[in-house]
Amino acid sequence: MFDTINNYKKYCNSLTKYSRYKTREVLIGDIPLGGDNPIRIQSMTTTDTMDTKATVEQTIRMVEAGCEYVRITAPSKLEAQNLENIKNELRGKGYKVPLIADIHFTPNAAEIAARIVDKVRINPGNYADRKKFQTIEYTSESYESELKRIREKFTPLVKICKEYGTAMRIGTNHGSLSDRIMSRYGDTPLGMVESALEFVRICEDLKYYDIVLSMKSSNPQVMVQAYRLLIQKMEEEGMNYPLHLGVTEAGGGEDGRIKSAVGIGCLLEDGIGDTVRVSLTEDPEYEAPIAIYLADRYKNREKHSSIEPADEIPFNPFEYQRRHTFELSGIGGHNVPRVVADYSKRIIQNPADLSDIGYFYNEATDKWNMNDSAPDILYLGKNDLPFAIPNGLQALYDYDYWLTLKNKENGNPLYSIDDYLTVKVATAGLNFISINIHCLKDEFLKKVEHDRTAILVLETDNLHGMAEQRRVFIKLIENKIKNPVIIKRRYDNLNLDQLRLFPATDFGSLLIDGFGDGVWIDYKNNLIDEEFNPNPETNVLVKRFVNIKESTEKIINRILFGILQAARVRISKTEYIACPSCGRTLFDLQITTNMIRKRTEHLKGVKIAIMGCIVNGPGEMADADYGYVGSGVGKITLYRGKDIVRRNIPSVKAVDSLIDIIKEDNNWAEPN
Ligand code: SF4
């Protein structure tokens, strides 16, 4: 039943002791990647590559914000040639940042760019293939002849890269796998891995090894599984290429940051990844500080307190499967993970205090309304609730305070481990027990195994906290303990971006592997009120004071629902898959995304892709229900799934038309 350690060892060094997964060093310009080098930060310009001045200025802003490599799109030979001017301008101004050309569909542009820049990125899904969304039956012979055709198209580029010392990223995107790969492997992590390895094998045959690999998806679960599988396959074939991490089309703002952190952070926690690109629908200089926050958490991670090694892992790291638990009052079992709102540091005076977390009291009708992001458990610590709790919400008190309540059935106790082991007064309802890894002794395990009222609240103080909590889950499974577990993490002294990123990493990593029946953030102090803004004189990003108007409880509640959505374990809102934009983009992605969001953000569970161009957009929309794609200047083409339903309509009418299509499908609801 259990998988042996040898099987998971191939995707990271250890599940309990932090260390970087060692890859070979690849030199990109003057800056080496992989090996023992730090995790590098990079991003991509969004300017028109033919606009040398704008591209140079944006590149400089990105470098000043922390980018160590800068990628620029080269959609045709003209743009590829103009990379020379961009490079010369930058070098003339003293910027030596290595440049990377981004190629889709155009081998001739790649062959020009490879003579100019330090690295070329190719997409194996479209370098030698045009996507027609066809399923083709291949025999072994016809598949081999396809590989031969790819080899002929790809070999000239490899030879140029070898001659000029240019590195190459073979970057698979989940949304743009070739029809050939889709026909043989389907839309799977294995298909993503094979898509890249077909090209790597050609490089190796030609004795070219300056390769970097990536496995991006807009679905963090798929992305994580693909990178893990890639490492396992590389180990099998004796390869050790550096890994570029990214979640594609993550969107912008808070959701984009959370989604990126769930995917990228999950891999970084296991020591995987040599360079990070956070992909947001915002100006690219905003991406670097986010990537730096993510990567910097691992600078001293080796110093964490030791965690008992795991000899076997009772879960499959390549496929999502929820840990089996029994259900207690809607917690655990097949229920979506529950959200705890921590009001232990805020005195609740009247019902309006709960409106921050989505509970709205109507005095006239004496009824509560709740929205889709209303939490399930309200932790009050030692505070009273001066009114009846809304239906659907469970109150949770510290055990000693709960003992003083007149109506104990109005709330549930939270025990320390000592109280739980010695307690005389327990409720027949729910008993929450605060535990950490040190509590997993025989006495506790024996008692809890038969306790059908016990919900565990799992905490950690370990610097490598996710790994310690994962170790607890492994031990619970080994001991056949099926009590639901709420994951709790404590944070202190973070700014708003860090509060979005760190819990998304810590909780997301566990949720992606099916662990956790609830999530709880305990935030100690006020949020640090700073964020990155451009200096109006230099346009360079600097940290500035920001006035946070929302309560910490409101922000944390929204972040927790965002994490559950990004990990795809609890859907509470519309999902936007927005491309980060680049030199091909045909409309202002930020403005358009906000416009679409305003009209559709109440459509829970509907996935809408907003893509800047029709060349790559449709291929990258992954599993979106609807697509809004730029198909010319002022022209939009609308998709239902992968099918075009309105072609080249004027952009001023496009959002209304999109809503009409959603209505035709009965997926529309009027906003409240
Ligand atoms: S989909 Fe967006 S990021 Fe991708 S090539 Fe088109 S405009 Fe650029």
GROMACS .gro file of C-alpha atoms and ligand atoms in nm, residues 579-582 584-585 589 611-613 616-617, ligand 1:
model
   20
  579CYS     CA    1  -0.198   3.599  -1.981
  580PRO     CA    2   0.079   3.822  -1.845
  581SER     CA    3   0.095   4.010  -2.180
  582CYS     CA    4   0.402   4.056  -2.396
  584ARG     CA    5   0.221   4.051  -2.905
  585THR     CA    6  -0.060   4.179  -2.681
  589LEU     CA    7  -0.470   4.343  -2.035
  611MET     CA    8  -0.558   3.635  -2.363
  612GLY     CA    9  -0.370   3.909  -2.542
  613CYS     CA   10  -0.327   3.746  -2.883
  616ASN     CA   11  -0.077   3.175  -2.851
  617GLY     CA   12  -0.386   3.267  -2.654
  673SF4     S1   13  -0.114   3.493  -2.506
  673SF4    FE1   14  -0.047   3.685  -2.407
  673SF4     S2   15   0.159   3.646  -2.327
  673SF4    FE2   16   0.109   3.478  -2.468
  673SF4     S3   17   0.198   3.547  -2.663
  673SF4    FE3   18  -0.015   3.615  -2.666
  673SF4     S4   19  -0.013   3.821  -2.580
  673SF4    FE4   20   0.186   3.728  -2.533
   0.00000   0.00000   0.00000
